Amino acid sequence: IAAINYKRPDPMDLILEEKSPTLTIYLEPEPIAMMEIVVETERKPPDPGRQTLKQEELTQVAGTGGDVMMAIQTLPGVAPRGGFSGTFLTRASGPLDNTVLLDQMPIMQANHVIGSVSTINSDLIDSADFYAGGFSARYGNTMGGVIDLTSRDIWTDRIGVRIDINPTVSEGRIEGPVGENYQIYAAARRSFLQYIISDPETTVIPIFNDYQVKWNTTHLSRHQLSFLSFGSYDSFFLKTNEVDAQ
């Protein structure tokens, strides 16, 4: 008598007693040691649809003027809507179906009305995660694409000032340490197109301004506290021979 995973019974236990019509046999379980099987594979990324681009890559894309949002619009599946909308399309979805974030805060208008300039200074961006699809549920009810921007760290060892004045858009930036455990970054841009265009006919001129302020402290022993504020302003300037109207 034999059974899988059970010990063979002792033959002495199989002897029938006199005048006994039946024989009951109890089999004792016998565990079997199986061979160890190890399965190894490469860990898949948490978001297979993510494309991560650093600032060095984004600001060197030809034809974008060093603008981060314009560089992202050159990726496969992304196209600018055109005109003065300042919006873009992702895989044929509507412009309002996209989500743009800066340090997890939503940006309602990612581009100025001129379309070729974003409302966030590219100098502040450290990296951008772009999702044309396959993103996680943390981005809510987004139906189009997701652009998740991360701001860079502020300089802690020196103070830097940058001023750029040109006929179309002028900008200024200052950053560096303030005291021993605090750092600040402040930048602003302003357009001057309404002052340099002198077309005698009626002309509609876009006007746009923006600013970014980031404050950071490392005073806490094992934590870092940051404050970030940004905003933009867009309008159109109507220039005619008779009256200028905004």
mmCIF file of C-alpha atoms in Angstrom:
data_model
loop_
_atom_site.group_PDB
_atom_site.id
_atom_site.type_symbol
_atom_site.label_atom_id
_atom_site.label_comp_id
_atom_site.label_asym_id
_atom_site.label_seq_id
_atom_site.Cartn_x
_atom_site.Cartn_y
_atom_site.Cartn_z
ATOM 1 C CA ILE A 1 0.000 0.000 0.000
ATOM 2 C CA ALA A 2 1.441 3.341 -1.067
ATOM 3 C CA ALA A 3 0.181 6.878 -1.485
ATOM 4 C CA ILE A 4 1.873 10.098 -2.502
ATOM 5 C CA ASN A 5 2.982 12.266 0.444
ATOM 6 C CA TYR A 6 2.299 9.444 2.930
ATOM 7 C CA LYS A 7 4.612 6.963 4.645
ATOM 8 C CA ARG A 8 4.356 3.299 3.789
ATOM 9 C CA PRO A 9 2.559 1.371 6.553
ATOM 10 C CA ASP A 10 4.371 -1.188 8.669
ATOM 11 C CA PRO A 11 3.598 -4.737 7.423
ATOM 12 C CA MET A 12 3.027 -5.841 11.013
ATOM 13 C CA ASP A 13 0.066 -3.495 11.181
ATOM 14 C CA LEU A 14 -1.598 -5.254 8.285
ATOM 15 C CA ILE A 15 -2.132 -8.598 10.088
ATOM 16 C CA LEU A 16 -5.811 -9.366 10.456
ATOM 17 C CA GLU A 17 -7.052 -10.388 13.819
ATOM 18 C CA GLU A 18 -9.086 -13.567 14.103
ATOM 19 C CA LYS A 19 -12.767 -13.277 13.316
ATOM 20 C CA SER A 20 -12.272 -9.645 12.063
ATOM 21 C CA PRO A 21 -14.023 -9.041 8.714
ATOM 22 C CA THR A 22 -12.409 -5.592 8.039
ATOM 23 C CA LEU A 23 -9.009 -4.011 8.151
ATOM 24 C CA THR A 24 -8.537 -0.267 8.810
ATOM 25 C CA ILE A 25 -5.232 1.257 7.736
ATOM 26 C CA TYR A 26 -4.109 4.748 8.814
ATOM 27 C CA LEU A 27 -1.441 6.418 6.708
ATOM 28 C CA GLU A 28 0.892 8.944 8.282
ATOM 29 C CA PRO A 29 1.584 12.106 6.214
ATOM 30 C CA GLU A 30 5.139 12.511 5.024
ATOM 31 C CA PRO A 31 6.229 16.024 3.964
ATOM 32 C CA ILE A 32 8.303 16.238 0.819
ATOM 33 C CA ALA A 33 11.033 18.870 0.434
ATOM 34 C CA MET A 34 10.548 20.625 -2.905
ATOM 35 C CA MET A 35 13.364 22.177 -4.897
ATOM 36 C CA GLU A 36 13.861 25.916 -4.388
ATOM 37 C CA ILE A 37 12.773 28.038 -7.334
ATOM 38 C CA VAL A 38 14.109 31.605 -7.583
ATOM 39 C CA VAL A 39 12.602 33.979 -10.158
ATOM 40 C CA GLU A 40 14.507 37.198 -10.878
ATOM 41 C CA THR A 41 13.630 40.063 -13.215
ATOM 42 C CA GLU A 42 14.360 43.743 -13.644
ATOM 43 C CA ARG A 43 12.192 46.105 -11.639
ATOM 44 C CA LYS A 44 9.754 47.967 -13.832
ATOM 45 C CA PRO A 45 9.482 51.735 -13.372
ATOM 46 C CA PRO A 46 6.451 52.867 -11.365
ATOM 47 C CA ASP A 47 5.164 54.974 -14.281
ATOM 48 C CA PRO A 48 5.965 53.356 -17.626
ATOM 49 C CA GLY A 49 4.659 56.354 -19.549
ATOM 50 C CA ARG A 50 6.963 58.884 -17.858
ATOM 51 C CA GLN A 51 9.669 60.807 -19.695
ATOM 52 C CA THR A 52 12.049 62.706 -17.412
ATOM 53 C CA LEU A 53 14.023 65.591 -18.883
ATOM 54 C CA LYS A 54 16.573 67.734 -17.058
ATOM 55 C CA GLN A 55 16.947 71.476 -17.478
ATOM 56 C CA GLU A 56 20.090 71.049 -19.580
ATOM 57 C CA GLU A 57 18.138 69.008 -22.116
ATOM 58 C CA LEU A 58 15.040 71.196 -22.144
ATOM 59 C CA THR A 59 16.827 74.509 -22.667
ATOM 60 C CA GLN A 60 18.968 73.270 -25.557
ATOM 61 C CA VAL A 61 16.210 72.108 -27.908
ATOM 62 C CA ALA A 62 16.557 73.895 -31.237
ATOM 63 C CA GLY A 63 13.858 76.396 -32.146
ATOM 64 C CA THR A 64 12.429 76.787 -28.632
ATOM 65 C CA GLY A 65 14.415 79.783 -27.411
ATOM 66 C CA GLY A 66 15.457 77.886 -24.294
ATOM 67 C CA ASP A 67 11.854 77.719 -23.064
ATOM 68 C CA VAL A 68 10.925 74.573 -21.110
ATOM 69 C CA MET A 69 7.274 74.425 -22.167
ATOM 70 C CA MET A 70 8.159 74.958 -25.812
ATOM 71 C CA ALA A 71 10.686 72.116 -25.598
ATOM 72 C CA ILE A 72 8.052 69.754 -24.192
ATOM 73 C CA GLN A 73 5.768 70.604 -27.116
ATOM 74 C CA THR A 74 8.362 69.073 -29.461
ATOM 75 C CA LEU A 75 7.973 65.619 -27.871
ATOM 76 C CA PRO A 76 6.051 62.872 -29.717
ATOM 77 C CA GLY A 77 2.304 63.144 -29.237
ATOM 78 C CA VAL A 78 2.356 66.846 -28.306
ATOM 79 C CA ALA A 79 1.457 69.771 -30.572
ATOM 80 C CA PRO A 80 0.811 73.493 -29.954
ATOM 81 C CA ARG A 81 -2.735 74.605 -30.605
ATOM 82 C CA GLY A 82 -1.550 77.659 -32.518
ATOM 83 C CA GLY A 83 -2.656 81.252 -32.560
ATOM 84 C CA PHE A 84 -2.522 83.225 -29.323
ATOM 85 C CA SER A 85 -4.063 80.481 -27.187
ATOM 86 C CA GLY A 86 -0.833 79.494 -25.431
ATOM 87 C CA THR A 87 -2.142 75.931 -25.073
ATOM 88 C CA PHE A 88 -1.105 72.551 -26.458
ATOM 89 C CA LEU A 89 -2.674 69.241 -27.435
ATOM 90 C CA THR A 90 -1.636 65.784 -26.249
ATOM 91 C CA ARG A 91 -2.641 62.761 -28.320
ATOM 92 C CA ALA A 92 -5.628 64.581 -29.835
ATOM 93 C CA SER A 93 -7.073 65.535 -26.439
ATOM 94 C CA GLY A 94 -8.398 69.020 -25.805
ATOM 95 C CA PRO A 95 -6.167 71.783 -24.402
ATOM 96 C CA LEU A 96 -8.189 71.857 -21.168
ATOM 97 C CA ASP A 97 -7.609 68.130 -20.626
ATOM 98 C CA ASN A 98 -3.915 68.620 -19.805
ATOM 99 C CA THR A 99 -2.445 69.197 -16.347
ATOM 100 C CA VAL A 100 0.680 71.264 -15.658
ATOM 101 C CA LEU A 101 2.187 71.278 -12.163
ATOM 102 C CA LEU A 102 5.074 73.097 -10.505
ATOM 103 C CA ASP A 103 6.177 71.425 -7.267
ATOM 104 C CA GLN A 104 2.760 69.709 -7.126
ATOM 105 C CA MET A 105 0.895 73.029 -7.530
ATOM 106 C CA PRO A 106 -1.325 73.371 -10.625
ATOM 107 C CA ILE A 107 -0.547 76.014 -13.240
ATOM 108 C CA MET A 108 -3.779 77.202 -14.816
ATOM 109 C CA GLN A 109 -2.071 79.002 -17.720
ATOM 110 C CA ALA A 110 1.255 77.435 -18.660
ATOM 111 C CA ASN A 111 1.978 79.743 -21.627
ATOM 112 C CA HIS A 112 1.503 83.423 -22.249
ATOM 113 C CA VAL A 113 -0.904 84.583 -24.930
ATOM 114 C CA ILE A 114 1.962 84.967 -27.386
ATOM 115 C CA GLY A 115 2.284 81.166 -27.269
ATOM 116 C CA SER A 116 6.063 80.930 -27.478
ATOM 117 C CA VAL A 117 6.848 82.022 -23.895
ATOM 118 C CA SER A 118 5.822 80.058 -20.812
ATOM 119 C CA THR A 119 4.580 81.706 -17.631
ATOM 120 C CA ILE A 120 7.325 79.995 -15.577
ATOM 121 C CA ASN A 121 10.922 81.104 -16.034
ATOM 122 C CA SER A 122 12.930 78.158 -17.363
ATOM 123 C CA ASP A 123 15.832 79.132 -15.117
ATOM 124 C CA LEU A 124 13.817 77.991 -12.077
ATOM 125 C CA ILE A 125 13.102 74.503 -13.461
ATOM 126 C CA ASP A 126 15.318 71.576 -12.458
ATOM 127 C CA SER A 127 13.478 68.791 -14.301
ATOM 128 C CA ALA A 128 10.209 67.946 -16.002
ATOM 129 C CA ASP A 129 8.285 64.671 -15.956
ATOM 130 C CA PHE A 130 6.042 64.329 -18.990
ATOM 131 C CA TYR A 131 3.263 61.748 -19.202
ATOM 132 C CA ALA A 132 1.460 61.321 -22.514
ATOM 133 C CA GLY A 133 -0.503 58.499 -20.867
ATOM 134 C CA GLY A 134 -0.214 55.699 -18.347
ATOM 135 C CA PHE A 135 0.106 57.994 -15.330
ATOM 136 C CA SER A 136 -1.032 57.159 -11.803
ATOM 137 C CA ALA A 137 -4.243 58.211 -10.064
ATOM 138 C CA ARG A 138 -2.514 60.984 -8.112
ATOM 139 C CA TYR A 139 -3.066 63.313 -11.083
ATOM 140 C CA GLY A 140 -6.823 63.154 -10.647
ATOM 141 C CA ASN A 141 -9.207 63.247 -13.597
ATOM 142 C CA THR A 142 -6.667 64.323 -16.201
ATOM 143 C CA MET A 143 -7.705 63.078 -19.634
ATOM 144 C CA GLY A 144 -4.810 64.430 -21.706
ATOM 145 C CA GLY A 145 -1.147 64.716 -20.752
ATOM 146 C CA VAL A 146 0.646 65.659 -17.540
ATOM 147 C CA ILE A 147 3.674 67.938 -17.199
ATOM 148 C CA ASP A 148 5.082 67.754 -13.682
ATOM 149 C CA LEU A 149 7.766 70.443 -13.204
ATOM 150 C CA THR A 150 10.220 70.461 -10.293
ATOM 151 C CA SER A 151 11.969 73.651 -9.219
ATOM 152 C CA ARG A 152 15.697 73.629 -8.594
ATOM 153 C CA ASP A 153 17.543 74.315 -5.347
ATOM 154 C CA ILE A 154 18.530 77.866 -4.545
ATOM 155 C CA TRP A 155 22.203 78.743 -4.358
ATOM 156 C CA THR A 156 23.507 78.512 -0.804
ATOM 157 C CA ASP A 157 27.142 79.551 -1.277
ATOM 158 C CA ARG A 158 26.881 82.804 -3.237
ATOM 159 C CA ILE A 159 24.555 85.571 -4.405
ATOM 160 C CA GLY A 160 23.775 85.778 -8.108
ATOM 161 C CA VAL A 161 22.150 88.545 -10.137
ATOM 162 C CA ARG A 162 21.081 88.340 -13.778
ATOM 163 C CA ILE A 163 19.551 91.147 -15.846
ATOM 164 C CA ASP A 164 18.572 90.712 -19.489
ATOM 165 C CA ILE A 165 17.230 93.728 -21.384
ATOM 166 C CA ASN A 166 16.091 93.367 -24.972
ATOM 167 C CA PRO A 167 13.441 95.022 -27.160
ATOM 168 C CA THR A 168 10.844 92.272 -26.745
ATOM 169 C CA VAL A 169 11.109 90.726 -23.260
ATOM 170 C CA SER A 170 13.283 91.928 -20.382
ATOM 171 C CA GLU A 171 13.901 89.933 -17.230
ATOM 172 C CA GLY A 172 15.749 90.066 -13.957
ATOM 173 C CA ARG A 173 16.715 87.474 -11.348
ATOM 174 C CA ILE A 174 18.410 87.482 -7.955
ATOM 175 C CA GLU A 175 19.085 84.490 -5.712
ATOM 176 C CA GLY A 176 21.321 83.392 -2.909
ATOM 177 C CA PRO A 177 21.616 83.008 0.857
ATOM 178 C CA VAL A 178 19.935 85.428 3.249
ATOM 179 C CA GLY A 179 21.493 84.875 6.617
ATOM 180 C CA GLU A 180 22.870 81.527 7.688
ATOM 181 C CA ASN A 181 19.921 79.184 7.116
ATOM 182 C CA TYR A 182 17.725 80.972 4.574
ATOM 183 C CA GLN A 183 17.806 81.310 0.794
ATOM 184 C CA ILE A 184 15.662 83.288 -1.617
ATOM 185 C CA TYR A 185 15.038 83.296 -5.374
ATOM 186 C CA ALA A 186 13.146 86.106 -7.120
ATOM 187 C CA ALA A 187 12.642 86.593 -10.859
ATOM 188 C CA ALA A 188 10.368 88.690 -13.076
ATOM 189 C CA ARG A 189 9.805 89.305 -16.783
ATOM 190 C CA ARG A 190 8.026 92.025 -18.727
ATOM 191 C CA SER A 191 7.246 92.508 -22.403
ATOM 192 C CA PHE A 192 7.787 95.775 -24.256
ATOM 193 C CA LEU A 193 6.225 94.989 -27.628
ATOM 194 C CA GLN A 194 3.648 97.772 -27.284
ATOM 195 C CA TYR A 195 6.453 100.356 -27.221
ATOM 196 C CA ILE A 196 8.479 99.171 -30.213
ATOM 197 C CA ILE A 197 5.783 98.245 -32.756
ATOM 198 C CA SER A 198 4.931 101.350 -34.794
ATOM 199 C CA ASP A 199 2.620 100.020 -37.471
ATOM 200 C CA PRO A 200 0.470 102.891 -38.813
ATOM 201 C CA GLU A 201 -2.476 100.542 -39.223
ATOM 202 C CA THR A 202 -4.546 99.103 -36.397
ATOM 203 C CA THR A 203 -2.429 96.595 -34.492
ATOM 204 C CA VAL A 204 -3.243 94.156 -31.688
ATOM 205 C CA ILE A 205 -0.163 93.692 -29.505
ATOM 206 C CA PRO A 206 0.086 91.021 -26.781
ATOM 207 C CA ILE A 207 1.325 92.117 -23.352
ATOM 208 C CA PHE A 208 2.619 89.647 -20.804
ATOM 209 C CA ASN A 209 4.409 89.715 -17.453
ATOM 210 C CA ASP A 210 5.257 87.061 -14.863
ATOM 211 C CA TYR A 211 7.115 86.555 -11.598
ATOM 212 C CA GLN A 212 8.438 83.712 -9.415
ATOM 213 C CA VAL A 213 9.516 83.879 -5.767
ATOM 214 C CA LYS A 214 10.931 80.933 -3.818
ATOM 215 C CA TRP A 215 12.024 81.055 -0.192
ATOM 216 C CA ASN A 216 13.782 78.167 1.474
ATOM 217 C CA THR A 217 15.102 77.422 4.946
ATOM 218 C CA THR A 218 17.423 74.705 6.181
ATOM 219 C CA HIS A 219 17.173 75.803 9.814
ATOM 220 C CA LEU A 220 15.399 72.587 10.780
ATOM 221 C CA SER A 221 17.732 69.707 11.586
ATOM 222 C CA ARG A 222 16.336 67.014 9.307
ATOM 223 C CA HIS A 223 13.694 68.866 7.292
ATOM 224 C CA GLN A 224 13.484 71.580 4.666
ATOM 225 C CA LEU A 225 10.738 74.170 4.420
ATOM 226 C CA SER A 226 10.026 76.011 1.158
ATOM 227 C CA PHE A 227 7.611 78.725 0.094
ATOM 228 C CA LEU A 228 6.865 79.211 -3.611
ATOM 229 C CA SER A 229 4.782 81.914 -5.246
ATOM 230 C CA PHE A 230 4.309 82.566 -8.954
ATOM 231 C CA GLY A 231 1.932 84.493 -11.160
ATOM 232 C CA SER A 232 1.410 85.924 -14.630
ATOM 233 C CA TYR A 233 -0.510 88.652 -16.395
ATOM 234 C CA ASP A 234 -1.671 88.675 -20.011
ATOM 235 C CA SER A 235 -3.616 91.198 -22.067
ATOM 236 C CA PHE A 236 -3.836 92.733 -25.530
ATOM 237 C CA PHE A 237 -2.952 96.278 -26.497
ATOM 238 C CA LEU A 238 -4.954 97.792 -29.336
ATOM 239 C CA LYS A 239 -2.852 100.356 -31.151
ATOM 240 C CA THR A 240 -4.531 102.619 -33.699
ATOM 241 C CA ASN A 241 -3.871 105.981 -35.360
ATOM 242 C CA GLU A 242 -6.452 107.689 -33.187
ATOM 243 C CA VAL A 243 -6.587 106.182 -29.719
ATOM 244 C CA ASP A 244 -4.555 103.510 -27.967
ATOM 245 C CA ALA A 245 -6.705 101.094 -25.976
ATOM 246 C CA GLN A 246 -5.787 98.199 -23.715
#
